PDB file of C-alpha atoms in Angstrom:
ATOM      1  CA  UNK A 105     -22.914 -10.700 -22.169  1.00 43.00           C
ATOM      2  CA  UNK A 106     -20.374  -7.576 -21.752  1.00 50.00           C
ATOM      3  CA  UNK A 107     -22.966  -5.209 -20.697  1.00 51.00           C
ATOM      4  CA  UNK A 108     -22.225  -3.570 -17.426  1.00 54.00           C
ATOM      5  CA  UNK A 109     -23.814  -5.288 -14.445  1.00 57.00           C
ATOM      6  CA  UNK A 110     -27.236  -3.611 -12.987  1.00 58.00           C
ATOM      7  CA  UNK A 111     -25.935  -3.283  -9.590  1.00 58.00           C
ATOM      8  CA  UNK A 112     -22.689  -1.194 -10.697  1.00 53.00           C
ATOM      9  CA  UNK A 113     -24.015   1.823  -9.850  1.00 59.00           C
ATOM     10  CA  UNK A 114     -25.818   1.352  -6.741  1.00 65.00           C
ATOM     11  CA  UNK A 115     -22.727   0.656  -4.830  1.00 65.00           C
ATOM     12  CA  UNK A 116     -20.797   2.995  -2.602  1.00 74.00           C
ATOM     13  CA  UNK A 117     -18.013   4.887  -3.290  1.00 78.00           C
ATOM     14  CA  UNK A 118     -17.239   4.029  -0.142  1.00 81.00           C
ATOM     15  CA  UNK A 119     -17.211   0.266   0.158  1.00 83.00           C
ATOM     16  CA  UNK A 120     -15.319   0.224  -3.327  1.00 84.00           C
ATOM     17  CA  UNK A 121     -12.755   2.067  -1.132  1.00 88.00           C
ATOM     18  CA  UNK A 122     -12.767  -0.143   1.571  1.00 89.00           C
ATOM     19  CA  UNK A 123     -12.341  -3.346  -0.834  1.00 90.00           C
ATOM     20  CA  UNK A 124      -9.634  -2.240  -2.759  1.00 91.00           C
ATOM     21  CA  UNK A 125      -7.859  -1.213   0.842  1.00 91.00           C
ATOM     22  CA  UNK A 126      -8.572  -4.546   2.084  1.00 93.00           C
ATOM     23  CA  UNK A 127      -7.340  -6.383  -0.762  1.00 93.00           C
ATOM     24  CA  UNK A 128      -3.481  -4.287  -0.895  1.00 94.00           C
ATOM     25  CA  UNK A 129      -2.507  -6.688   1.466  1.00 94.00           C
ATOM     26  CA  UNK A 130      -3.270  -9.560  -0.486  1.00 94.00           C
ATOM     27  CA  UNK A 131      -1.348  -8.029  -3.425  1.00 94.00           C
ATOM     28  CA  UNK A 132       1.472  -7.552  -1.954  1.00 95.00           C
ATOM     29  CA  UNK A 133       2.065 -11.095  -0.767  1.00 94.00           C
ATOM     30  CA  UNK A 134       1.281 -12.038  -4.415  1.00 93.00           C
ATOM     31  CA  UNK A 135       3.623  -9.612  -6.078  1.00 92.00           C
ATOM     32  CA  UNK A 136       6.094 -10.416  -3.498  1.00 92.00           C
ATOM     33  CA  UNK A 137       6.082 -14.646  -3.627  1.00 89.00           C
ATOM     34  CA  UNK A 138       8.591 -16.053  -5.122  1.00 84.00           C
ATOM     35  CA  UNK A 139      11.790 -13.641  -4.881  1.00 87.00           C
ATOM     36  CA  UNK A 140      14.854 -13.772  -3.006  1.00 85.00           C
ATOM     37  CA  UNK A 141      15.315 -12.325  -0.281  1.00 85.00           C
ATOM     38  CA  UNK A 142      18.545 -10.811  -1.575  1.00 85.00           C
ATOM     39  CA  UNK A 143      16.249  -9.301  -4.445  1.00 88.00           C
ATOM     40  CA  UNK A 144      13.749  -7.552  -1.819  1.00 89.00           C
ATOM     41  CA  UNK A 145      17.072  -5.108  -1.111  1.00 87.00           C
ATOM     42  CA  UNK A 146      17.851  -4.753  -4.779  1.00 85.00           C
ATOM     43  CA  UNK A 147      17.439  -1.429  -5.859  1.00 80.00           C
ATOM     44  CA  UNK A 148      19.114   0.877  -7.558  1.00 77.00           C
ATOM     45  CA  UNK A 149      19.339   5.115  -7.482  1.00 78.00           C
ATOM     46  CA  UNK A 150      16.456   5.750  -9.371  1.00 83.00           C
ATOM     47  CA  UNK A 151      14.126   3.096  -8.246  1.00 84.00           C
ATOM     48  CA  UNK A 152      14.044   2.064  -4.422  1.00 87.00           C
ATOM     49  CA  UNK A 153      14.270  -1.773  -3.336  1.00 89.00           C
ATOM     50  CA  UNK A 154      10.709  -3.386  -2.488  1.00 92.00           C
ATOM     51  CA  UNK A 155      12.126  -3.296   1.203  1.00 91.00           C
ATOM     52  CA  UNK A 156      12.102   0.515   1.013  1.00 90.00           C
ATOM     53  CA  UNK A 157       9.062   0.965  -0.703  1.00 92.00           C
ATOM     54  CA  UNK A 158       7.181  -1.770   1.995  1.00 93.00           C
ATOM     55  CA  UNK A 159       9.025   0.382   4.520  1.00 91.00           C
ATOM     56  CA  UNK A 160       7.388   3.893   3.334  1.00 90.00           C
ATOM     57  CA  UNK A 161       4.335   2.123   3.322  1.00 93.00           C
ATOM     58  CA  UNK A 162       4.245   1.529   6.993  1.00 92.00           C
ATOM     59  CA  UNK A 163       5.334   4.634   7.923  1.00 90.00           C
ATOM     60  CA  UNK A 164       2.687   6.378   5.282  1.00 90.00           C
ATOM     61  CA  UNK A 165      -0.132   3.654   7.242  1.00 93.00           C
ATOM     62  CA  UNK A 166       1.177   4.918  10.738  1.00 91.00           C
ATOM     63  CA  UNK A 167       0.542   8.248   9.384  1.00 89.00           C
ATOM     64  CA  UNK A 168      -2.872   7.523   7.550  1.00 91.00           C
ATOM     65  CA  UNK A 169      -4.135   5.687  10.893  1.00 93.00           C
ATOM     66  CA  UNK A 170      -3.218   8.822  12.948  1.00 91.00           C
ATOM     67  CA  UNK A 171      -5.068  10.851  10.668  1.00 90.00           C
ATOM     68  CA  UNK A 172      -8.078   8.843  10.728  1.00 92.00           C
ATOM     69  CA  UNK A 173      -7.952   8.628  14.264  1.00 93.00           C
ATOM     70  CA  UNK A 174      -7.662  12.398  14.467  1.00 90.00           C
ATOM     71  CA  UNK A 175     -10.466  13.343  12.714  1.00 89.00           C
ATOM     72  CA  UNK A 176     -12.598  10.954  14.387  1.00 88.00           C
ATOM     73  CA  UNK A 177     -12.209  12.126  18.121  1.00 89.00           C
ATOM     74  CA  UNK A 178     -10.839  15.767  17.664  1.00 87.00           C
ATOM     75  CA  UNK A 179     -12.503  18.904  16.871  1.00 83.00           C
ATOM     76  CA  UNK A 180     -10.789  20.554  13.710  1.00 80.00           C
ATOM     77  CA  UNK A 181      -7.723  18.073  13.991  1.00 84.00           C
ATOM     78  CA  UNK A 182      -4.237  19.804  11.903  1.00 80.00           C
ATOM     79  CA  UNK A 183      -2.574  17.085  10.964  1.00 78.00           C
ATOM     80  CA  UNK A 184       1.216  16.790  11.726  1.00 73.00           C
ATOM     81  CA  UNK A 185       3.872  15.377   8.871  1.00 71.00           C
ATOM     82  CA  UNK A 186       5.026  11.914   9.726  1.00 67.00           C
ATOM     83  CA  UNK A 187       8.704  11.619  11.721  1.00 63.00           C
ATOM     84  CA  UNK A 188      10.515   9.651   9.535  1.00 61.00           C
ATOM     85  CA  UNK A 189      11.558   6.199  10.538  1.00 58.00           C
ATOM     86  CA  UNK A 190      15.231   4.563  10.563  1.00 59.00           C
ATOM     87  CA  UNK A 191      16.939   3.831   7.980  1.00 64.00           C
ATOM     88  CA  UNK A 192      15.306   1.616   5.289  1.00 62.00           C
ATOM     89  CA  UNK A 193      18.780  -0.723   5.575  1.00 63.00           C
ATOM     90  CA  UNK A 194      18.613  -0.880   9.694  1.00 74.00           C
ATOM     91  CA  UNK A 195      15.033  -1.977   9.114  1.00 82.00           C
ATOM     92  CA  UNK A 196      13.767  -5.600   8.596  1.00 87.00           C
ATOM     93  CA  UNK A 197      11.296  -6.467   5.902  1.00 90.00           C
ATOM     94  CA  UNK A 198       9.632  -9.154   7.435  1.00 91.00           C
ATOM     95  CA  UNK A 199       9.297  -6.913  10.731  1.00 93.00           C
ATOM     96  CA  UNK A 200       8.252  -3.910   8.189  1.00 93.00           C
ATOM     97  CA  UNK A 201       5.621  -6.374   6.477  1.00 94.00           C
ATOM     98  CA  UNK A 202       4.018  -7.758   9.591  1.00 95.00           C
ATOM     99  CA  UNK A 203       3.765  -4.077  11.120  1.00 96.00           C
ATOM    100  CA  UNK A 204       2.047  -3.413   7.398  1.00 96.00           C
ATOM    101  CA  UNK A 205      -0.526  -5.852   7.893  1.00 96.00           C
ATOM    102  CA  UNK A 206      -1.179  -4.892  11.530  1.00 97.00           C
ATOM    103  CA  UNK A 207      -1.756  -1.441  10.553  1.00 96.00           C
ATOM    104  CA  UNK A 208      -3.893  -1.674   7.687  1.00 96.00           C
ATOM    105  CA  UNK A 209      -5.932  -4.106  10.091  1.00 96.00           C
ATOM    106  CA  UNK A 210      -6.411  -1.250  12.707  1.00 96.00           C
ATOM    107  CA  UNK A 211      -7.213   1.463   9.670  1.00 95.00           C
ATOM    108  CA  UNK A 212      -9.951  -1.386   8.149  1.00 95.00           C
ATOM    109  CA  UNK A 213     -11.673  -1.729  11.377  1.00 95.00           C
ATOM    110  CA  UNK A 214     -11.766   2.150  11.839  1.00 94.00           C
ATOM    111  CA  UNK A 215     -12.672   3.212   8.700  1.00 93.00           C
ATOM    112  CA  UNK A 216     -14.980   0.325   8.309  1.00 92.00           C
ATOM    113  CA  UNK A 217     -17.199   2.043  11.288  1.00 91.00           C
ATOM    114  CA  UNK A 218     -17.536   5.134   9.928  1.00 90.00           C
ATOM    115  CA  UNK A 219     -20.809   6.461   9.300  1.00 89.00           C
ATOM    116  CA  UNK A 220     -21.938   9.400   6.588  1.00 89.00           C
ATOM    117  CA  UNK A 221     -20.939  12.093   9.012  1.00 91.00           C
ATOM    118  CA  UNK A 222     -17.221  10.397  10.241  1.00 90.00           C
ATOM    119  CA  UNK A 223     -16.431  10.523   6.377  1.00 91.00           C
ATOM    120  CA  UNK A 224     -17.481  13.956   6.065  1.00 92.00           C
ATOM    121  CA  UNK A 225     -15.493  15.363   8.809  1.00 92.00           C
ATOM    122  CA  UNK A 226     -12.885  17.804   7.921  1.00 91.00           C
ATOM    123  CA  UNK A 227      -8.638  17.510   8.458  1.00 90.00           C
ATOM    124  CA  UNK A 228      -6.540  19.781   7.925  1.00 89.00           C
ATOM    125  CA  UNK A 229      -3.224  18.557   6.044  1.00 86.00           C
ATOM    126  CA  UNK A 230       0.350  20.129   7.425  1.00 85.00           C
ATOM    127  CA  UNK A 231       0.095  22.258   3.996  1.00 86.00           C
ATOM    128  CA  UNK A 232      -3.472  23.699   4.893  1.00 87.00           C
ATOM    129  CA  UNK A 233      -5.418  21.925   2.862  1.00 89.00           C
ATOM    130  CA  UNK A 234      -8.534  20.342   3.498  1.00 91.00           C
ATOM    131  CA  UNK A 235      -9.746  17.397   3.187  1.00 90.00           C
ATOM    132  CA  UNK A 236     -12.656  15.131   3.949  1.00 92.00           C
ATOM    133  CA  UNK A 237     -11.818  11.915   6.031  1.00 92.00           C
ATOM    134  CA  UNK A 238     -13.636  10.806   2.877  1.00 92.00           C
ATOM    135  CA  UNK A 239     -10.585  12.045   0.374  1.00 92.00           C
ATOM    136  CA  UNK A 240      -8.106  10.862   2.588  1.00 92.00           C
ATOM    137  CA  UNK A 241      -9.023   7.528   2.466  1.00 92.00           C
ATOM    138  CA  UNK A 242      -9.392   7.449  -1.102  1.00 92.00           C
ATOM    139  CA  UNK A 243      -5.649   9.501  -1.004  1.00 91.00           C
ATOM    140  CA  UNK A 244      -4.503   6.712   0.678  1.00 93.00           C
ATOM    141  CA  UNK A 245      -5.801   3.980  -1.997  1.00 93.00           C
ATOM    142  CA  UNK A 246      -4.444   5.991  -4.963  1.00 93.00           C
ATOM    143  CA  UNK A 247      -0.858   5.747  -2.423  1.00 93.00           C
ATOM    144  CA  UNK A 248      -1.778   1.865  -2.521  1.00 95.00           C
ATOM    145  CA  UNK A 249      -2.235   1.474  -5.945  1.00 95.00           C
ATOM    146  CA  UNK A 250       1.509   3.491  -6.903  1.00 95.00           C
ATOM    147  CA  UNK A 251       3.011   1.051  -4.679  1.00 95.00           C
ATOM    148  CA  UNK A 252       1.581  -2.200  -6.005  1.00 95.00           C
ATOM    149  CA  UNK A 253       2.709  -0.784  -9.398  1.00 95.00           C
ATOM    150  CA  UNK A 254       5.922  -0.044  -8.185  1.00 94.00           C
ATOM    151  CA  UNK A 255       6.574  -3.156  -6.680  1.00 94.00           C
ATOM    152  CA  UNK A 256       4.825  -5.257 -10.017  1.00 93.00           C
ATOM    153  CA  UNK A 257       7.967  -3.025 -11.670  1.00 91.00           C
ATOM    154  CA  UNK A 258      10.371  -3.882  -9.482  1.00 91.00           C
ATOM    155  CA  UNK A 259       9.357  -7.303  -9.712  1.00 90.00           C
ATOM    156  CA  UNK A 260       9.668  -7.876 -13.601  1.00 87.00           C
ATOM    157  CA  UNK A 261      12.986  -5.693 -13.551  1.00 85.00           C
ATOM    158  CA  UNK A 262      14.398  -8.397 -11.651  1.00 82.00           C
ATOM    159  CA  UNK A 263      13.041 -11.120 -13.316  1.00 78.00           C
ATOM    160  CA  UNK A 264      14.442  -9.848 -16.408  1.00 72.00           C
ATOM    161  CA  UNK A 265      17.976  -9.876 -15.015  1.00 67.00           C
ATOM    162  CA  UNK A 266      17.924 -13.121 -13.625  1.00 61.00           C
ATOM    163  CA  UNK A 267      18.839 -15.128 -16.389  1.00 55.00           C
ATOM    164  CA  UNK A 268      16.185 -18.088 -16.032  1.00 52.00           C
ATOM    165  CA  UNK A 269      14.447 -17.312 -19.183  1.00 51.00           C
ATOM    166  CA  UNK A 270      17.684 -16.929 -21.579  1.00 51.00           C
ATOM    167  CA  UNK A 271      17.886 -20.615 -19.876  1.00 49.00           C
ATOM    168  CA  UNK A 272      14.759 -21.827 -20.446  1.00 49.00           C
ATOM    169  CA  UNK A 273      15.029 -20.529 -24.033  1.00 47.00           C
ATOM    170  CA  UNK A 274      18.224 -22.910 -24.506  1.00 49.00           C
ATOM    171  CA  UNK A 275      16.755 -25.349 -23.486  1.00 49.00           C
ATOM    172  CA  UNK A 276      19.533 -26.119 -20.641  1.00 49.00           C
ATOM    173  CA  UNK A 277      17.495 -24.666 -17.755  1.00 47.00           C
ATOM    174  CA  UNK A 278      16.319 -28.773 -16.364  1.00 50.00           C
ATOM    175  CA  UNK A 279      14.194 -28.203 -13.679  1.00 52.00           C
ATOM    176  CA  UNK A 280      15.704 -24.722 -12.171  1.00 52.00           C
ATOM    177  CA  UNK A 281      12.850 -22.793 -10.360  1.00 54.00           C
ATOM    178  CA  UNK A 282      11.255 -19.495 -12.018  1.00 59.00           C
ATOM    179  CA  UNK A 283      13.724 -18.056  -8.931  1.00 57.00           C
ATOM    180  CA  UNK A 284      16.876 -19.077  -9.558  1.00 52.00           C
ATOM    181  CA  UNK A 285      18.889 -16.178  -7.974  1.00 53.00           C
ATOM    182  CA  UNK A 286      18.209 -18.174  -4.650  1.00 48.00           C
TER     183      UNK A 286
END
């Protein structure tokens, strides 16, 4: 019964990828349901409000969708570093989330097409490294995965501080929401 299944080896690296890019989306409207919107700004010095973190997420997409786009049509593309945005607090999360969603949508459909020899082509990072369009993809997945735990963090740091469950544990709460900071 907790044997590994047959198939577990016979799929691609590759699709794996592609899954666990396709479902970030997904996870981020999960992690994200349910809070304030006063609580998507709350951050503090050493650990940046979801609204920031969303916000270096679309302009690390933008970057990543470049890239791909780069290697795809150029011969021996050198990839440029990424201008950096406004500032996080002149920027609006839902406008920063939608533009999130759009661009992971145009990096699925163009990494989606790539055959065995688009993943091998080469990039070269503004440091001189090089990488496979193959390793930046999967770059960009471990860059998913640091943000979903940041924002799980963020999430249960606020929680904590809200007060509902010192409520709850008194037995006073009635029916207050799991959110009551709204």
């Amino acid at each position: 019964m907790f044997a590994q299944p047959m198939f577990a080896d016979t799929i691609p690296d590759e699709v794996l990828m592609i899954s666990k890019l396709e479902a970030t989306s997904n996870a981020i409207r999960l992690r994200i349901a349910g809070l304030a919107p006063d609580q998507l700004y709350r951050g503090t010095r050493q650990e940046p409000s979801i609204a920031e973190l969303i916000a270096t997420a679309v302009d690390r997409e933008q970057a990543y969708l470049e890239a791909f786009q780069r290697g795809l049509n150029e011969d021996q593309p050198r990839l440029g570093e990424p201008t950096p945005g406004p500032s996080f607090l002149d920027r609006d999360f839902a406008e920063d989330l939608a533009r999130f969603f759009d661009l992971r949508r145009q990096t699925l459909d163009l990494v989606r097409n790539f055959s065995e020899e688009a993943f091998a082509r080469r990039v070269t990072l503004p440091d001189g490294e090089q990488l496979t369009l193959h390793d930046l993809a999967l770059r960009l997945q471990r860059h998913d995965a640091q943000l979903l735990r940041q924002i799980s963090a963020r999430k249960r740091a606020l929680k904590a501080a809200s007060g509902v469950n010192e409520l709850l544990d008194m037995g006073v709460a009635g029916k207050l929401g799991e959110n009551i900071a709204q």
